[in-house]
Coordinates of C-alpha atoms in Angstrom, one line a residue:
Chain A
X120 CA -43.4 -67.0 72.1
X121 CA -44.4 -63.4 72.4
X122 CA -41.5 -61.0 71.8
X123 CA -43.3 -57.9 73.1
X124 CA -40.8 -55.2 74.0
X125 CA -41.4 -54.6 77.7
X126 CA -41.0 -51.2 79.3
X127 CA -38.1 -52.6 81.3
X128 CA -36.0 -53.0 78.1
X129 CA -34.1 -50.0 77.0
X130 CA -36.5 -49.4 74.1
X131 CA -39.3 -46.9 74.3
X132 CA -42.4 -46.6 72.1
X133 CA -42.5 -43.2 70.6
X134 CA -45.1 -43.3 67.8
X135 CA -47.4 -45.5 65.7
X136 CA -45.9 -46.7 62.4
X137 CA -49.0 -45.2 60.8
X138 CA -48.0 -41.8 62.0
X139 CA -45.0 -41.7 59.7
X140 CA -46.2 -41.4 56.2
X141 CA -44.1 -42.6 53.3
X142 CA -41.4 -40.1 52.4
X143 CA -42.6 -37.9 55.2
X144 CA -41.3 -36.9 58.6
X145 CA -42.6 -37.2 62.1
X146 CA -41.2 -35.4 65.1
X147 CA -41.0 -37.2 68.5
X148 CA -39.4 -36.5 71.8
X149 CA -37.0 -39.1 73.2
X150 CA -36.4 -38.4 76.8
X151 CA -36.3 -34.6 76.3
X152 CA -34.3 -34.9 73.1
X153 CA -35.9 -34.1 69.7
X154 CA -35.8 -36.9 67.2
X155 CA -37.2 -37.1 63.7
X156 CA -38.7 -40.3 62.3
X157 CA -38.9 -41.1 58.6
X158 CA -40.6 -43.8 56.5
X159 CA -38.5 -44.8 53.5
X160 CA -40.3 -47.5 51.5
X161 CA -42.0 -48.8 54.6
X162 CA -38.8 -48.9 56.7
X163 CA -38.6 -46.5 59.6
X164 CA -35.5 -44.5 60.3
X165 CA -34.7 -42.0 63.0
X166 CA -32.2 -39.2 63.3
X167 CA -31.7 -36.3 65.7
X168 CA -34.3 -33.7 65.0
X169 CA -32.0 -30.7 65.1
X170 CA -29.8 -29.9 62.1
X171 CA -26.1 -29.9 62.8
X172 CA -25.6 -26.6 61.0
X173 CA -28.2 -24.4 62.7
X174 CA -31.1 -24.3 65.0
X175 CA -33.6 -26.0 62.5
X176 CA -36.2 -28.6 63.0
X177 CA -35.6 -31.3 60.4
X178 CA -39.2 -32.6 60.7
X179 CA -40.2 -29.3 58.9
X180 CA -37.8 -30.2 56.0
X181 CA -38.4 -32.2 52.9
X182 CA -37.6 -35.8 52.2
X183 CA -36.0 -35.9 48.8
X184 CA -35.1 -38.9 46.6
X185 CA -36.7 -41.1 49.2
X186 CA -33.4 -41.1 51.1
X187 CA -32.4 -37.5 52.0
X188 CA -33.7 -35.0 54.4
X189 CA -33.4 -31.4 53.3
X190 CA -33.2 -28.9 56.2
X191 CA -35.9 -26.2 56.1
X192 CA -33.4 -23.5 57.1
X193 CA -30.6 -23.5 54.6
X194 CA -31.3 -26.4 52.2
X195 CA -28.4 -28.5 53.4
X196 CA -29.2 -32.2 53.4
X197 CA -28.3 -35.5 55.1
X198 CA -28.7 -39.1 54.1
X199 CA -31.5 -40.3 56.4
X200 CA -30.1 -43.9 56.5
X201 CA -26.6 -43.0 57.6
X202 CA -26.7 -39.4 58.8
X203 CA -24.0 -38.3 56.4
X204 CA -24.1 -34.6 55.5
X205 CA -24.4 -34.5 51.7
X206 CA -25.1 -30.9 50.7
X207 CA -23.7 -27.6 52.0
X208 CA -23.8 -25.8 54.3
X209 CA -24.1 -29.0 56.3
X210 CA -20.7 -30.6 56.9
X211 CA -21.1 -32.2 60.2
X212 CA -22.9 -35.6 60.0
X213 CA -26.3 -36.1 61.7
X214 CA -26.7 -38.7 64.5
X215 CA -28.9 -41.7 63.7
X216 CA -31.0 -43.6 66.3
X217 CA -31.6 -47.4 66.2
X218 CA -35.2 -48.2 65.4
X219 CA -37.4 -51.2 66.1
X220 CA -41.0 -51.6 65.0
X221 CA -43.3 -54.1 66.6
X222 CA -47.1 -54.4 66.7
X223 CA -47.4 -51.2 64.7
X224 CA -45.3 -49.2 67.1
X225 CA -42.0 -47.5 66.6
X226 CA -39.5 -48.0 69.3
X227 CA -36.3 -46.0 69.9
X228 CA -33.5 -47.0 72.1
X229 CA -33.0 -45.0 75.2
X230 CA -29.3 -44.4 76.0
X231 CA -26.3 -43.7 73.8
X232 CA -27.4 -43.5 70.1
X233 CA -25.4 -44.4 67.1
X234 CA -22.5 -41.9 66.9
X235 CA -22.3 -40.0 63.7
X236 CA -20.1 -41.6 61.0
Chain B
X10 CA -1.8 -22.5 38.8
X11 CA -2.3 -20.0 41.6
X12 CA -5.8 -18.8 42.5
X13 CA -6.0 -15.6 44.4
X14 CA -9.2 -14.6 46.1
X15 CA -9.8 -11.0 47.2
X16 CA -12.4 -11.0 49.9
X17 CA -12.7 -13.7 52.6
X18 CA -16.4 -13.5 53.3
X19 CA -18.8 -16.3 52.8
X20 CA -18.4 -16.2 49.0
X21 CA -14.7 -16.0 49.0
X22 CA -14.5 -18.8 51.6
X23 CA -16.6 -21.1 49.5
X24 CA -14.6 -20.4 46.4
X25 CA -11.5 -21.5 48.2
X26 CA -13.0 -24.6 49.8
X27 CA -14.8 -25.6 46.6
X28 CA -11.7 -25.2 44.4
X29 CA -9.6 -27.3 46.7
X30 CA -12.3 -30.0 47.1
X31 CA -12.9 -29.9 43.4
X32 CA -9.3 -31.0 42.8
X33 CA -7.3 -27.9 42.3
X34 CA -3.7 -28.7 43.3
X35 CA -2.1 -25.3 42.9
X36 CA -1.9 -22.6 45.5
X37 CA -5.0 -20.9 46.8
X38 CA -4.5 -17.5 48.5
X39 CA -7.5 -16.0 50.3
X40 CA -7.1 -12.4 51.3
X41 CA -9.5 -10.8 53.8
X42 CA -9.7 -7.3 55.1
X43 CA -11.4 -8.5 58.3
X44 CA -9.3 -10.3 61.0
X45 CA -11.7 -13.3 61.1
X46 CA -11.9 -16.4 58.9
X47 CA -14.8 -16.5 56.5
X48 CA -18.2 -16.5 58.3
X49 CA -21.9 -16.2 57.5
X50 CA -23.4 -12.8 58.0
X51 CA -27.2 -13.5 58.5
X52 CA -26.9 -14.4 62.2
X53 CA -25.4 -10.9 62.8
X54 CA -28.9 -9.4 62.9
X55 CA -30.3 -12.3 64.9
X56 CA -28.6 -14.8 67.1
X57 CA -25.3 -12.9 67.4
X58 CA -27.1 -9.6 68.0
X59 CA -29.3 -11.0 70.7
X60 CA -26.4 -12.8 72.4
X61 CA -27.6 -16.4 71.8
X62 CA -24.5 -17.1 69.7
X63 CA -21.1 -15.6 70.4
X64 CA -20.0 -16.1 66.8
X65 CA -21.7 -16.7 63.5
X66 CA -21.0 -20.0 61.8
X67 CA -17.6 -20.2 60.0
X68 CA -17.4 -21.2 56.4
X69 CA -13.7 -22.2 56.9
X70 CA -12.0 -22.5 60.2
X71 CA -8.3 -21.8 60.5
X72 CA -7.7 -25.5 61.0
X73 CA -9.6 -26.3 57.8
X74 CA -7.5 -23.7 55.9
X75 CA -4.4 -25.6 57.1
X76 CA -5.9 -28.9 56.2
X77 CA -6.9 -27.7 52.8
X78 CA -3.7 -25.8 52.2
X79 CA -5.5 -22.5 51.8
X80 CA -3.1 -19.6 52.4
X81 CA -5.5 -17.4 54.4
X82 CA -4.2 -13.9 55.0
X83 CA -6.5 -11.9 57.3
X84 CA -6.2 -8.2 57.9
X85 CA -5.1 -7.7 54.3
X86 CA -6.4 -4.8 52.2
X87 CA -5.9 -5.0 48.4
X88 CA -5.6 -1.6 46.8
X89 CA -5.1 -2.3 43.1
X90 CA -5.2 -4.9 40.3
X91 CA -2.5 -4.9 37.7
X92 CA -4.0 -6.9 34.9
X93 CA -1.0 -6.6 32.6
X94 CA 1.3 -8.2 35.0
X95 CA -1.4 -10.4 36.6
X96 CA -0.6 -9.2 40.0
X97 CA -2.5 -7.5 42.9
X98 CA -1.1 -4.8 45.2
X99 CA -1.8 -4.8 48.9
X100 CA -2.0 -1.8 51.2
X101 CA 1.3 -2.8 52.9
X102 CA 3.2 -2.5 49.6
X103 CA 3.4 -6.2 48.8
X104 CA 2.3 -7.8 45.6
X105 CA 0.6 -11.2 45.0
X106 CA 0.8 -12.7 41.5
X107 CA -2.2 -14.6 40.2
X108 CA -3.0 -17.0 37.5
X109 CA -6.7 -16.7 38.3
X110 CA -8.2 -13.9 40.4
X111 CA -11.5 -14.0 42.2
X112 CA -13.2 -10.8 43.4
X113 CA -15.4 -11.5 46.4
X114 CA -15.2 -8.1 47.9
X115 CA -18.9 -7.6 48.9
X116 CA -19.4 -4.1 50.2
X117 CA -19.7 -1.8 53.1
X118 CA -22.9 -0.4 54.5
X119 CA -24.1 2.7 52.6
X120 CA -23.8 5.9 54.6
X121 CA -26.8 8.1 55.5
X122 CA -25.2 11.1 54.0
X123 CA -26.5 13.5 56.6
X124 CA -24.8 15.7 59.1
X125 CA -23.8 13.9 62.3
X126 CA -23.7 10.5 60.8
X127 CA -20.3 9.9 62.3
X128 CA -21.3 10.7 65.9
X129 CA -20.7 8.0 68.5
X130 CA -23.8 5.9 68.9
X131 CA -24.6 5.8 65.1
X132 CA -24.0 2.3 63.9
X133 CA -24.2 0.1 60.7
X134 CA -24.2 -3.7 60.5
X135 CA -22.0 -5.7 58.3
X136 CA -19.4 -7.4 60.5
X137 CA -19.2 -9.3 63.8
X138 CA -17.6 -6.2 65.5
X139 CA -20.6 -4.1 64.3
X140 CA -23.0 -6.6 65.8
X141 CA -21.3 -6.7 69.1
X142 CA -21.3 -2.9 69.3
X143 CA -25.0 -2.7 68.6
X144 CA -25.7 -5.5 71.1
X145 CA -24.4 -3.3 73.8
X146 CA -27.3 -0.9 73.1
X147 CA -30.0 -3.6 73.4
X148 CA -30.9 -3.0 77.0
X149 CA -34.5 -2.6 78.3
X150 CA -35.7 1.0 78.2
X151 CA -33.2 2.1 75.7
X152 CA -34.6 4.0 72.7
X153 CA -33.3 3.2 69.2
X154 CA -33.8 4.7 65.8
X155 CA -33.5 2.2 63.1
X156 CA -33.1 3.9 59.7
X157 CA -34.1 1.8 56.7
X158 CA -37.1 -0.5 56.3
X159 CA -35.3 -3.3 54.4
X160 CA -34.2 -6.7 55.7
X161 CA -31.4 -5.4 57.9
X162 CA -33.5 -2.7 59.6
X163 CA -36.4 -5.1 60.1
X164 CA -34.4 -7.9 61.6
X165 CA -32.5 -5.4 63.9
X166 CA -35.9 -3.9 65.0
X167 CA -37.3 -7.4 65.8
X168 CA -34.2 -8.4 67.8
X169 CA -34.3 -5.1 69.6
X170 CA -37.9 -5.6 70.5
X171 CA -37.1 -9.0 71.9
X172 CA -34.7 -7.2 74.3
X173 CA -37.5 -4.7 75.3
X174 CA -35.9 -1.8 73.5
X175 CA -38.1 1.0 72.2
X176 CA -37.8 1.2 68.5
X177 CA -38.7 3.8 65.9
X178 CA -38.2 2.5 62.4
X179 CA -37.9 5.2 59.7
X180 CA -38.3 4.2 56.1
X181 CA -37.8 6.8 53.4
X182 CA -39.9 5.1 50.8
X183 CA -43.6 4.2 50.7
X184 CA -43.4 0.7 52.1
X185 CA -41.1 -1.8 53.8
X186 CA -38.8 -4.0 51.6
X187 CA -40.0 -2.2 48.5
X188 CA -37.2 -3.6 46.4
X189 CA -37.9 -7.2 47.2
X190 CA -41.6 -7.7 48.1
X191 CA -45.0 -7.0 46.5
X192 CA -47.0 -4.5 48.5
X193 CA -49.3 -7.1 50.2
X194 CA -46.4 -8.6 51.9
X195 CA -44.9 -5.3 52.8
X196 CA -48.2 -4.7 54.6
X197 CA -47.9 -8.0 56.5
X198 CA -44.4 -7.1 57.7
X199 CA -45.6 -3.7 58.8
X200 CA -48.3 -5.5 60.8
X201 CA -45.8 -7.8 62.5
X202 CA -43.7 -4.9 63.6
X203 CA -46.5 -2.7 64.7
X204 CA -48.0 -5.6 66.7
X205 CA -44.7 -5.9 68.4
X206 CA -44.7 -2.3 69.4
X207 CA -42.3 -0.8 66.8
X208 CA -43.2 2.7 65.8
X209 CA -43.0 2.3 62.0
X210 CA -42.8 5.6 60.1
X211 CA -43.1 5.3 56.4
X212 CA -41.9 8.2 54.1
X213 CA -39.7 9.4 56.9
X214 CA -36.1 10.6 56.4
X215 CA -33.3 11.6 58.7
X216 CA -32.3 15.2 58.0
X217 CA -29.5 15.4 60.6
X218 CA -28.1 13.9 63.7
X219 CA -26.6 15.7 66.7
X220 CA -25.7 15.2 70.3
X221 CA -28.7 14.9 72.5
X222 CA -29.6 16.2 75.9
X223 CA -31.8 13.6 77.7
X224 CA -30.4 10.8 75.5
X225 CA -27.0 10.7 73.7
X226 CA -28.4 11.4 70.2
X227 CA -30.9 13.9 68.8
X228 CA -32.4 13.1 65.4
X229 CA -34.0 15.6 63.2
X230 CA -36.5 13.5 61.3
X231 CA -38.8 14.7 58.6
X232 CA -41.5 14.0 61.2
X233 CA -39.9 16.0 64.0
X234 CA -37.0 16.0 66.4
X235 CA -36.5 13.2 68.9
X236 CA -33.8 11.7 71.1
X237 CA -32.4 8.3 71.0
X238 CA -29.7 6.1 72.8
X239 CA -28.5 4.9 69.4
X240 CA -29.1 5.1 65.7
X241 CA -28.7 2.0 63.4
X242 CA -28.5 2.6 59.7
X243 CA -29.5 0.0 57.3
X244 CA -30.0 1.7 54.0
X245 CA -28.3 -0.6 51.6
X246 CA -24.9 -1.9 50.5
X247 CA -22.2 0.2 48.9
X248 CA -20.5 -2.3 46.6
X249 CA -16.7 -2.7 46.7
X250 CA -16.2 -2.6 43.0
X251 CA -13.5 0.0 42.9
X252 CA -10.8 -2.5 42.3
X253 CA -12.7 -3.8 39.2
X254 CA -13.6 -0.3 37.9
X255 CA -10.0 0.9 38.3
X256 CA -8.5 -1.9 36.3
X257 CA -11.0 -1.5 33.5
X258 CA -13.4 -4.5 34.0
X259 CA -17.0 -4.1 32.9
X260 CA -18.9 -2.8 36.0
X261 CA -22.6 -1.9 35.9
X262 CA -24.7 -2.7 38.9
X263 CA -21.8 -4.8 40.1
X264 CA -19.1 -6.5 38.2
X265 CA -20.5 -8.0 35.0
X266 CA -19.9 -11.7 34.7
X267 CA -20.8 -14.6 32.4
X268 CA -22.7 -17.8 33.4
X269 CA -19.6 -19.2 35.0
X270 CA -18.7 -16.1 37.0
X271 CA -16.0 -14.8 34.6
X272 CA -15.6 -11.0 34.2
X273 CA -14.7 -9.2 31.0
X274 CA -11.1 -10.5 31.7
X275 CA -11.1 -14.3 31.4
X276 CA -8.5 -14.7 34.2
X277 CA -10.7 -12.8 36.6
X278 CA -14.0 -13.9 38.3
X279 CA -16.4 -12.1 40.5
X280 CA -18.8 -13.7 43.0
X281 CA -21.3 -12.9 45.7
X282 CA -22.9 -9.6 46.4
X283 CA -20.8 -7.7 43.8
X284 CA -21.6 -10.1 40.9
X285 CA -24.0 -8.9 38.2
X286 CA -24.8 -12.4 36.8
X287 CA -26.9 -14.0 34.1
X288 CA -30.0 -15.7 35.4
X289 CA -33.0 -17.4 33.8
X290 CA -35.0 -16.1 36.7
X291 CA -34.2 -12.4 36.2
X292 CA -37.0 -11.7 33.8
X293 CA -36.6 -9.6 30.7
X294 CA -33.3 -8.1 31.9
X295 CA -31.7 -11.6 32.0
X296 CA -29.2 -10.3 34.6
X297 CA -29.4 -9.6 38.3
X298 CA -27.3 -9.0 41.3
X299 CA -28.3 -10.9 44.5
X300 CA -27.3 -10.0 48.0
X301 CA -28.1 -13.3 49.7
X302 CA -26.6 -16.0 51.7
X303 CA -27.6 -18.6 49.2
X304 CA -25.9 -16.8 46.3
X305 CA -22.8 -16.2 48.3
X306 CA -22.5 -19.9 49.0
X307 CA -23.8 -21.5 45.8
X308 CA -22.1 -19.1 43.3
X309 CA -19.0 -19.4 45.4
X310 CA -19.2 -23.2 45.2
X311 CA -19.8 -23.1 41.4
X312 CA -16.9 -20.8 40.7
X313 CA -14.6 -22.9 42.8
X314 CA -15.5 -26.0 40.7
X315 CA -15.0 -24.1 37.5
X316 CA -11.6 -23.0 38.7
X317 CA -10.7 -26.5 39.6
X318 CA -11.4 -27.5 36.0
X319 CA -15.0 -28.6 35.8
X320 CA -16.9 -25.8 34.1
X321 CA -20.1 -25.1 36.0
X322 CA -23.0 -22.9 34.7
X323 CA -24.5 -21.2 37.7
X324 CA -28.2 -20.6 37.3
X325 CA -29.8 -21.2 40.7
X326 CA -33.3 -20.1 41.5
X327 CA -32.8 -17.0 43.7
X328 CA -33.7 -17.8 47.3
X329 CA -33.7 -15.7 50.4
X330 CA -35.0 -15.9 53.9
X331 CA -35.6 -13.6 56.9
X332 CA -36.5 -14.4 60.5
X333 CA -38.4 -11.8 62.5
X334 CA -40.4 -12.4 65.7
X335 CA -39.9 -16.1 65.5
X336 CA -41.5 -16.2 62.0
X337 CA -39.6 -17.5 59.0
X338 CA -40.2 -15.7 55.7
X339 CA -38.7 -17.1 52.6
X340 CA -38.6 -15.7 49.1
X341 CA -38.0 -17.8 46.0
X342 CA -37.5 -16.3 42.6
X343 CA -37.9 -12.5 42.0
X344 CA -41.3 -11.1 43.1
X345 CA -42.7 -8.0 41.4
X346 CA -45.8 -6.0 41.8
X347 CA -47.0 -6.9 38.3
X348 CA -47.6 -10.6 38.5
X349 CA -50.8 -12.6 39.0
X350 CA -51.0 -13.7 42.7
X351 CA -52.5 -16.8 44.3
X352 CA -52.5 -17.2 48.1
X353 CA -52.3 -20.5 49.8
X354 CA -53.7 -20.0 53.3
X355 CA -54.5 -16.6 54.7
X356 CA -52.3 -13.6 53.9
X357 CA -51.0 -12.5 57.3
X358 CA -51.8 -15.8 59.0
X359 CA -49.4 -17.9 60.9
X360 CA -48.4 -19.8 57.8
X361 CA -49.2 -18.9 54.2
X362 CA -47.6 -18.9 50.8
X363 CA -48.0 -16.3 48.1
X364 CA -47.4 -17.5 44.5
X365 CA -46.8 -15.1 41.6
X366 CA -47.3 -16.4 38.1
X367 CA -46.8 -14.7 34.8
X368 CA -48.0 -16.3 31.5
X369 CA -48.6 -19.6 33.3
X370 CA -45.1 -19.8 34.7
X371 CA -44.2 -19.5 38.3
X372 CA -42.3 -16.3 38.9
X373 CA -41.9 -16.2 42.6
X374 CA -43.1 -17.7 45.9
X375 CA -43.1 -15.9 49.2
X376 CA -43.8 -18.2 52.2
X377 CA -44.2 -17.5 55.9
X378 CA -43.6 -20.6 58.1
X379 CA -44.0 -22.8 55.1
X380 CA -40.5 -23.9 54.2
X381 CA -41.7 -27.0 52.5
X382 CA -43.9 -25.1 50.0
X383 CA -40.8 -23.2 49.0
X384 CA -38.7 -26.4 48.5
X385 CA -41.5 -27.9 46.4
X386 CA -41.9 -24.8 44.4
X387 CA -38.1 -24.7 43.7
X388 CA -38.5 -28.0 41.8
X389 CA -41.3 -26.5 39.7
X390 CA -39.3 -23.4 39.0
X391 CA -36.2 -25.4 37.9
X392 CA -38.4 -27.5 35.7
X393 CA -40.3 -24.5 34.3
X394 CA -43.6 -26.1 35.4
X395 CA -46.4 -24.7 37.5
X396 CA -49.5 -26.5 38.9
X397 CA -52.9 -24.8 38.2
X398 CA -53.5 -21.9 40.5
X399 CA -56.6 -23.6 41.8
X400 CA -54.4 -26.4 43.3
X401 CA -52.0 -23.9 44.7
X402 CA -54.8 -22.2 46.5
X403 CA -56.3 -25.4 47.8
X404 CA -54.8 -26.1 51.2
X405 CA -56.3 -29.6 51.3
X406 CA -54.2 -30.7 48.4
X407 CA -50.7 -31.8 49.3
X408 CA -48.2 -30.1 46.9
X409 CA -45.6 -32.7 47.5
X410 CA -47.9 -35.4 46.2
X411 CA -48.8 -33.9 42.8

């Protein structure tokens, strides 16, 4: 049975899996909201695109230790998998978004995202 | 053990927070001259100045001071240190005893030193109040004189232009940011400002200021006499090291400290803008003083941990940034005019990085809109490595995949 995600479900296709390089970032727009995608060991994660500390685009930052995203503005970092702020000046956790991949496409859920831990 | 911190700016705030979070169970007293809890200053020439943000980010809120049992006393001026009795004297006549003392006093804007410098309409920028006062001048068709072609002057000029204010920028020296940048990059900055309509005047000084006729102020510049609605002075920081000097601590280009921030008195530390610190990245001198957000934060955090009992050697790679006209410029390490230079991209382009090497080692990186190049280079600098310059110059090679 096909399990294609239909447009009527509350998931929306935002990118190709191939767009998100390993240990790299990819910026997408989710209903007017900026979201950053990451590829950690083949698994796709997604967080808000804007740093919680300042007006910075996390997709311009650097993925470190295959698990953290370092903000381009002030070097604070977050754990990509949980959104937890792990280095100053960032103290407020980052919001994560649930991700599904199917047929080489990355889907994000439209609607309330995972609240920060 | 009571820790007393004099100066509740960014550095002082982080010392307090870091000491508590590092496990210090004794009292932490944080004394600030300003009335506000510790905050970050960089937005004062950018988002706070142009009105996008009402306040700069706080390092410690009043609630956090409560939660962390930090005894924060704003509006407190410390006038003397009594090292014999290990106590400090405040302007209101009260004393505060210390077991450990941290000086995080920063500084005040250096004065122009010319007649008329105290006239209404002449401003400096260090505090939130200063930023709000200058913001009132940023109306279309106002005409401002910005004195000083360093980072403060340049950011104020850029913010003023975004508000359609006419700006004359007077720099006394031969180029912009001469203390921090090699000349090719000074030229790039001059290009940005001139393209944005700033009247950049190199080798130009202010002889005197007086009340104006058609506009509130008249400035006698070395280039002639002109009138302005306001004058903003950004000619450097006068360090608040008097407390240290007066009690006999070693002071030379700031308060001299060891690799853990200790002054010549083992009970007293100095952090932030006033700290003359040891650094592997300071070249032959081995010591430097850094006026940067990163140093205030990271040295503050390191000293806090040391005070809490885990000795930390602070030896970060110097790092600095400036935002002008929507462009982000970052400086890693200590640039000089003497090093070998490799450019990745095109100098003056939308995004480029300039690498300086000396004897095969990476000395500094200056990057415009290339934050990742800086982050990657920081790893190399910490490790003491440096890729071949041919690779640095090759934009088709990913530096994060080496």
